[in-house]
Amino acid sequence: MAKQRAAVLGTGQTHHRSKRTDVSMPGLLREAVDRAMVDADVGWSDIDAVVVGKAPDLFEGVMMPELFLADALGANGKPLLRVHTAGSVGGSTALVAASLVQSGVHRRVLTVAFEKQSESNAMWALSIRVPFTMPVGAGAGGYFAPHVRSYLRRSGAPEHVGAVVAAKDRRNGALNPHAHLRQSDITVDSVRASQMLWDPIRYDETCPSSDGACAMVIGDERAGDDSPAPAWIHATAMRTEPTTFAGRDQVNPQAGKDAATELWRQAGITDPLSQVDTAEIYVPFSWFEPMWLENLGFAADGEGWKLTEAGETALTGRLPVNPSGGVLSSNPIGASGMLRFSEAAKQVMGRAGDYQVDGARTALGHAYGGGSQYFSMWLVGAVKPT
Amino acid sequence: MPEQPLSAPLDIGFDYTRSVGPVLGRFMTALAQRRVLGVRGSDGRVHVPPVEYDPGTAEPLDELVDVAAEGTVVSWSWTADPLPGQPVQRPFAWALIRLDGADTALLHAVDTGGEPTSVRSGQRVRIRWADEPVGHIRDIAYFVPVTDPPADAAPTAPAPPAATSPEPGTGDDTASVDTVITPVHLNYTHSASLEESRYLRALADGRLLGQRCPACGKVYIPPRGACPTCGVPTTDEVELPDTGIVTTFCIVNVPFLGQRIKPPYVGAYILLDGADIPFLHLVLGCEVSEVRMGMRVRAAWKPRDEWSTTLENIAHFEPTGEADAPYASYAHHL
């Protein structure tokens, strides 16, 4: 059975900061929700259902936050769902919301994802020491750094490419009024001079810890037709694999490759690098840009770094990657995936302001989570899919 | 008796810092002054504690009104054995209390001196304030009946730590509360699987015990009882040597809360000879800059009298000095 057409009608996000102590958790969400509803030009009576996502409960110490957030999300008397897929949750939450429209169940769905990292300590929460094991865990950076080292060995990428990514994303972030880190004067050299935290990952190649939220209103075909500049959803894909098994490719996981293959198939894309205008890719540590360029099929295995090094992923390049500044500039973990999805939508809606990619008609939003075992992605376009 | 799985306590806790926002911030600030505020909803009802958004219309609310420190028990439930951290440390009632001037009920503790027959719905109760209010819901220590309150003060749990005030007041001595601290403690009993327990008991004897999948032949350590790829049970045990290679690694330079090993240290994936999956361990015995992918290593065991059922019996791995394994021999383990 064919899916019904669906479109992003509006997006909203908070000003992301290390500590948003000026607002409560519900207040943080409402800042994003109010902006998305204004952008979509809808009121509460237009919303049929609400889908909310956040990262693991230990990050904020609130069990089932959707219960106490219902008032703030206008969800009383409506279906309210929570989605949970670790760091990819912002992406998979958007996809669940989209599926409620694509299935014909609802006409307009509000979706929102958030994280208030300042209320806890994610590094602590990710390093809980399970009995009987060696206490070598060191947060997300400690988990991913060995796999970055494997990528360097496998691809032969020159050591400075990670710094190229970091400098690019932070400078892009300086163009984004919502970004947490806005570093217009950062350079490849200054990134390389920053402290090595989890060798081979440096301080400036690491995402910040942010408070923030992101929201979108997704509507059906009629709502999209009535919208002045919708972002039409052309394809969606999610895939999962176990965190560890003998022979698992930790650098280029099969689940990510399978999700990308399905995404391009749905959208009729045969040459992603030529046919996609811009991409918002989940890059929490700089080296994941070239790694995911390969995983997504924008470059052949071992070749992703060449696109980065040649400047092709810069704002003026062939495939601008993370024009908004990406996860390296703002990382409210639960919201980071939805930020990628909504920034892709903003590009094809022509609403990306100072980091608008000229002529962007087709854009990718991507998220991954856990130990690279959850992948979610969508392709959005300015034109209604045929 | 069949073998039992091993268990151990897993206790975690954190003092979460809650930024309360402007509406609850005024509520908390008033509590520090021994006043209770409610918020007027879109339909005129007064909510206590205040809600930030109207439950009916979702509109933001900000009209705060004083309510009384006295009210009526709407419903209640007896707690015969209070848990650590609960407001009253002798038998008490959790009660829904509608304060005079409010239209909704507040959940809090009622102390009747430990006497369950002295609490009832419809009962009039009033606030017993904490000795030193700080701007936290626990400034309301508990409630007591208006008529015949208990003769003595109830034993109470220590108050949560007070959050530091945001900014020193500029001539205003009623600094507003923007953050409250809510400690959360979780106490689990973590159990290993039977297969992992066999591996852990072998470790207590200084042996490394894995399992081989009967379908694909891959050797897993720790053993899992089922092959994650083939989905079949695994029963064939394989004893592995305490030598192997570093497949990949990182150097942890960053200190963090709860860290057990002083940085800098090398967290490495160790692939034992004969195993098909690496595990994370520590590499010492050389400069961190000398650790390499493919480096041959051997386990450095703690003294035998310190062994127990844990991988920590191996203090670390250290270089053997043999030639590195060629990249092609372990590339498929990355």
PDB file of C-alpha atoms in Angstrom, chain A residues 93-236:
ATOM      1  CA  THR A  93      10.756  10.700  16.544  1.00  0.00           C
ATOM      2  CA  ALA A  94      10.259  12.790  13.402  1.00  0.00           C
ATOM      3  CA  LEU A  95       9.850   9.600  11.378  1.00  0.00           C
ATOM      4  CA  VAL A  96       7.199   8.226  13.750  1.00  0.00           C
ATOM      5  CA  ALA A  97       5.349  11.544  13.477  1.00  0.00           C
ATOM      6  CA  ALA A  98       5.654  11.434   9.683  1.00  0.00           C
ATOM      7  CA  SER A  99       4.365   7.862   9.606  1.00  0.00           C
ATOM      8  CA  LEU A 100       1.191   8.907  11.469  1.00  0.00           C
ATOM      9  CA  VAL A 101       0.467  11.287   8.593  1.00  0.00           C
ATOM     10  CA  GLN A 102       1.721   9.010   5.790  1.00  0.00           C
ATOM     11  CA  SER A 103      -0.557   6.244   7.072  1.00  0.00           C
ATOM     12  CA  GLY A 104      -3.578   8.516   6.825  1.00  0.00           C
ATOM     13  CA  VAL A 105      -4.289   8.329  10.564  1.00  0.00           C
ATOM     14  CA  HIS A 106      -3.747  12.034  11.293  1.00  0.00           C
ATOM     15  CA  ARG A 107      -3.744  15.268   9.265  1.00  0.00           C
ATOM     16  CA  ARG A 108      -1.299  17.297  11.371  1.00  0.00           C
ATOM     17  CA  VAL A 109       1.135  16.010  13.971  1.00  0.00           C
ATOM     18  CA  LEU A 110       3.323  18.060  16.299  1.00  0.00           C
ATOM     19  CA  THR A 111       6.691  16.466  17.012  1.00  0.00           C
ATOM     20  CA  VAL A 112       9.275  17.702  19.492  1.00  0.00           C
ATOM     21  CA  ALA A 113      12.559  16.438  20.919  1.00  0.00           C
ATOM     22  CA  PHE A 114      14.720  17.886  23.670  1.00  0.00           C
ATOM     23  CA  GLU A 115      17.545  17.517  26.126  1.00  0.00           C
ATOM     24  CA  LYS A 116      18.404  19.530  29.217  1.00  0.00           C
ATOM     25  CA  GLN A 117      21.943  18.312  29.710  1.00  0.00           C
ATOM     26  CA  SER A 118      22.670  20.888  32.415  1.00  0.00           C
ATOM     27  CA  GLU A 119      20.356  19.064  34.851  1.00  0.00           C
ATOM     28  CA  SER A 120      22.710  16.072  34.951  1.00  0.00           C
ATOM     29  CA  ASN A 121      26.038  14.898  33.564  1.00  0.00           C
ATOM     30  CA  ALA A 122      25.895  12.797  30.406  1.00  0.00           C
ATOM     31  CA  MET A 123      29.527  11.682  30.727  1.00  0.00           C
ATOM     32  CA  TRP A 124      28.684  10.230  34.151  1.00  0.00           C
ATOM     33  CA  ALA A 125      25.428   8.719  32.873  1.00  0.00           C
ATOM     34  CA  LEU A 126      27.247   7.024  29.980  1.00  0.00           C
ATOM     35  CA  SER A 127      30.035   5.629  32.174  1.00  0.00           C
ATOM     36  CA  ILE A 128      27.973   3.746  34.801  1.00  0.00           C
ATOM     37  CA  ARG A 129      30.140   0.890  35.894  1.00  0.00           C
ATOM     38  CA  VAL A 130      28.379  -2.480  35.571  1.00  0.00           C
ATOM     39  CA  PRO A 131      29.563  -5.122  38.104  1.00  0.00           C
ATOM     40  CA  PHE A 132      32.182  -7.719  37.017  1.00  0.00           C
ATOM     41  CA  THR A 133      33.549  -5.545  34.178  1.00  0.00           C
ATOM     42  CA  MET A 134      36.656  -3.390  33.720  1.00  0.00           C
ATOM     43  CA  PRO A 135      35.933   0.281  34.472  1.00  0.00           C
ATOM     44  CA  VAL A 136      37.542   1.575  31.274  1.00  0.00           C
ATOM     45  CA  GLY A 137      34.422   3.259  29.830  1.00  0.00           C
ATOM     46  CA  ALA A 138      34.877   6.994  29.287  1.00  0.00           C
ATOM     47  CA  GLY A 139      31.627   8.392  27.907  1.00  0.00           C
ATOM     48  CA  ALA A 140      30.703   8.735  24.246  1.00  0.00           C
ATOM     49  CA  GLY A 141      34.134  10.064  23.273  1.00  0.00           C
ATOM     50  CA  GLY A 142      35.845   7.095  24.885  1.00  0.00           C
ATOM     51  CA  TYR A 143      33.488   4.778  23.039  1.00  0.00           C
ATOM     52  CA  PHE A 144      33.906   6.299  19.576  1.00  0.00           C
ATOM     53  CA  ALA A 145      37.593   7.290  19.632  1.00  0.00           C
ATOM     54  CA  PRO A 146      38.930   3.743  18.986  1.00  0.00           C
ATOM     55  CA  HIS A 147      36.626   3.435  15.969  1.00  0.00           C
ATOM     56  CA  VAL A 148      37.830   6.798  14.654  1.00  0.00           C
ATOM     57  CA  ARG A 149      41.386   5.422  14.956  1.00  0.00           C
ATOM     58  CA  SER A 150      40.278   2.386  12.941  1.00  0.00           C
ATOM     59  CA  TYR A 151      38.889   4.708  10.241  1.00  0.00           C
ATOM     60  CA  LEU A 152      42.169   6.600  10.063  1.00  0.00           C
ATOM     61  CA  ARG A 153      44.083   3.335   9.629  1.00  0.00           C
ATOM     62  CA  ARG A 154      41.655   1.900   7.098  1.00  0.00           C
ATOM     63  CA  SER A 155      41.304   5.015   4.912  1.00  0.00           C
ATOM     64  CA  GLY A 156      44.793   6.449   5.251  1.00  0.00           C
ATOM     65  CA  ALA A 157      43.177   9.860   5.779  1.00  0.00           C
ATOM     66  CA  PRO A 158      45.638  12.642   6.644  1.00  0.00           C
ATOM     67  CA  GLU A 159      45.463  13.637  10.306  1.00  0.00           C
ATOM     68  CA  HIS A 160      44.319  17.253   9.693  1.00  0.00           C
ATOM     69  CA  VAL A 161      40.993  16.346   8.033  1.00  0.00           C
ATOM     70  CA  GLY A 162      39.207  16.047  11.379  1.00  0.00           C
ATOM     71  CA  ALA A 163      40.207  19.618  12.143  1.00  0.00           C
ATOM     72  CA  VAL A 164      38.923  20.723   8.719  1.00  0.00           C
ATOM     73  CA  VAL A 165      35.486  19.388   9.659  1.00  0.00           C
ATOM     74  CA  ALA A 166      35.508  21.034  13.084  1.00  0.00           C
ATOM     75  CA  ALA A 167      36.597  24.441  11.788  1.00  0.00           C
ATOM     76  CA  LYS A 168      33.984  24.329   9.011  1.00  0.00           C
ATOM     77  CA  ASP A 169      31.093  23.347  11.285  1.00  0.00           C
ATOM     78  CA  ARG A 170      31.935  25.894  13.976  1.00  0.00           C
ATOM     79  CA  ARG A 171      32.223  28.678  11.390  1.00  0.00           C
ATOM     80  CA  ASN A 172      28.886  27.606   9.946  1.00  0.00           C
ATOM     81  CA  GLY A 173      27.489  27.686  13.486  1.00  0.00           C
ATOM     82  CA  ALA A 174      28.558  31.328  13.725  1.00  0.00           C
ATOM     83  CA  LEU A 175      26.009  32.049  10.958  1.00  0.00           C
ATOM     84  CA  ASN A 176      23.222  30.358  12.952  1.00  0.00           C
ATOM     85  CA  PRO A 177      21.556  32.557  15.593  1.00  0.00           C
ATOM     86  CA  HIS A 178      20.317  29.486  17.512  1.00  0.00           C
ATOM     87  CA  ALA A 179      23.696  27.707  17.734  1.00  0.00           C
ATOM     88  CA  HIS A 180      25.312  27.075  21.118  1.00  0.00           C
ATOM     89  CA  LEU A 181      28.891  27.577  19.884  1.00  0.00           C
ATOM     90  CA  ARG A 182      29.427  30.423  17.413  1.00  0.00           C
ATOM     91  CA  GLN A 183      33.136  30.571  16.633  1.00  0.00           C
ATOM     92  CA  SER A 184      33.671  32.667  13.524  1.00  0.00           C
ATOM     93  CA  ASP A 185      37.425  32.909  14.050  1.00  0.00           C
ATOM     94  CA  ILE A 186      38.213  29.211  14.597  1.00  0.00           C
ATOM     95  CA  THR A 187      40.816  27.766  12.223  1.00  0.00           C
ATOM     96  CA  VAL A 188      42.173  24.353  11.293  1.00  0.00           C
ATOM     97  CA  ASP A 189      45.360  25.274  13.139  1.00  0.00           C
ATOM     98  CA  SER A 190      43.555  26.336  16.310  1.00  0.00           C
ATOM     99  CA  VAL A 191      41.554  23.096  16.312  1.00  0.00           C
ATOM    100  CA  ARG A 192      44.774  21.099  15.939  1.00  0.00           C
ATOM    101  CA  ALA A 193      46.287  23.042  18.832  1.00  0.00           C
ATOM    102  CA  SER A 194      43.401  22.184  21.177  1.00  0.00           C
ATOM    103  CA  GLN A 195      43.775  19.513  23.863  1.00  0.00           C
ATOM    104  CA  MET A 196      43.656  15.832  22.937  1.00  0.00           C
ATOM    105  CA  LEU A 197      40.732  14.506  25.048  1.00  0.00           C
ATOM    106  CA  TRP A 198      40.247  10.961  23.816  1.00  0.00           C
ATOM    107  CA  ASP A 199      43.206  10.536  21.474  1.00  0.00           C
ATOM    108  CA  PRO A 200      42.657  10.751  18.431  1.00  0.00           C
ATOM    109  CA  ILE A 201      39.746  13.117  19.243  1.00  0.00           C
ATOM    110  CA  ARG A 202      40.613  16.686  20.257  1.00  0.00           C
ATOM    111  CA  TYR A 203      38.595  19.105  22.397  1.00  0.00           C
ATOM    112  CA  ASP A 204      37.596  21.282  19.426  1.00  0.00           C
ATOM    113  CA  GLU A 205      36.568  18.179  17.461  1.00  0.00           C
ATOM    114  CA  THR A 206      33.997  17.291  20.127  1.00  0.00           C
ATOM    115  CA  CYS A 207      30.351  18.341  20.388  1.00  0.00           C
ATOM    116  CA  PRO A 208      29.346  20.633  23.253  1.00  0.00           C
ATOM    117  CA  SER A 209      26.888  19.732  26.003  1.00  0.00           C
ATOM    118  CA  SER A 210      23.726  21.755  25.371  1.00  0.00           C
ATOM    119  CA  ASP A 211      20.244  22.502  26.644  1.00  0.00           C
ATOM    120  CA  GLY A 212      17.797  22.765  23.777  1.00  0.00           C
ATOM    121  CA  ALA A 213      14.726  21.567  21.944  1.00  0.00           C
ATOM    122  CA  CYS A 214      13.460  21.279  18.395  1.00  0.00           C
ATOM    123  CA  ALA A 215       9.921  20.943  17.063  1.00  0.00           C
ATOM    124  CA  MET A 216       8.162  20.474  13.733  1.00  0.00           C
ATOM    125  CA  VAL A 217       4.607  20.352  12.462  1.00  0.00           C
ATOM    126  CA  ILE A 218       4.095  17.646   9.841  1.00  0.00           C
ATOM    127  CA  GLY A 219       0.966  17.733   7.720  1.00  0.00           C
ATOM    128  CA  ASP A 220      -0.793  15.737   5.030  1.00  0.00           C
ATOM    129  CA  GLU A 221      -0.890  16.546   1.307  1.00  0.00           C
ATOM    130  CA  ARG A 222      -3.783  19.010   1.611  1.00  0.00           C
ATOM    131  CA  ALA A 223      -2.005  20.852   4.433  1.00  0.00           C
ATOM    132  CA  GLY A 224       1.183  20.863   2.370  1.00  0.00           C
ATOM    133  CA  ASP A 225      -0.663  22.280  -0.660  1.00  0.00           C
ATOM    134  CA  ASP A 226      -2.046  25.062   1.549  1.00  0.00           C
ATOM    135  CA  SER A 227       1.396  25.888   2.967  1.00  0.00           C
ATOM    136  CA  PRO A 228       3.412  28.653   1.263  1.00  0.00           C
ATOM    137  CA  ALA A 229       6.736  26.768   1.426  1.00  0.00           C
ATOM    138  CA  PRO A 230       6.470  23.193   2.681  1.00  0.00           C
ATOM    139  CA  ALA A 231       9.313  20.664   2.776  1.00  0.00           C
ATOM    140  CA  TRP A 232       7.909  17.537   1.127  1.00  0.00           C
ATOM    141  CA  ILE A 233       9.032  14.222   2.568  1.00  0.00           C
ATOM    142  CA  HIS A 234      10.432  12.169  -0.326  1.00  0.00           C
ATOM    143  CA  ALA A 235      11.823   9.181   1.560  1.00  0.00           C
ATOM    144  CA  THR A 236      12.341   7.880   5.097  1.00  0.00           C
TER     145      THR A 236
END
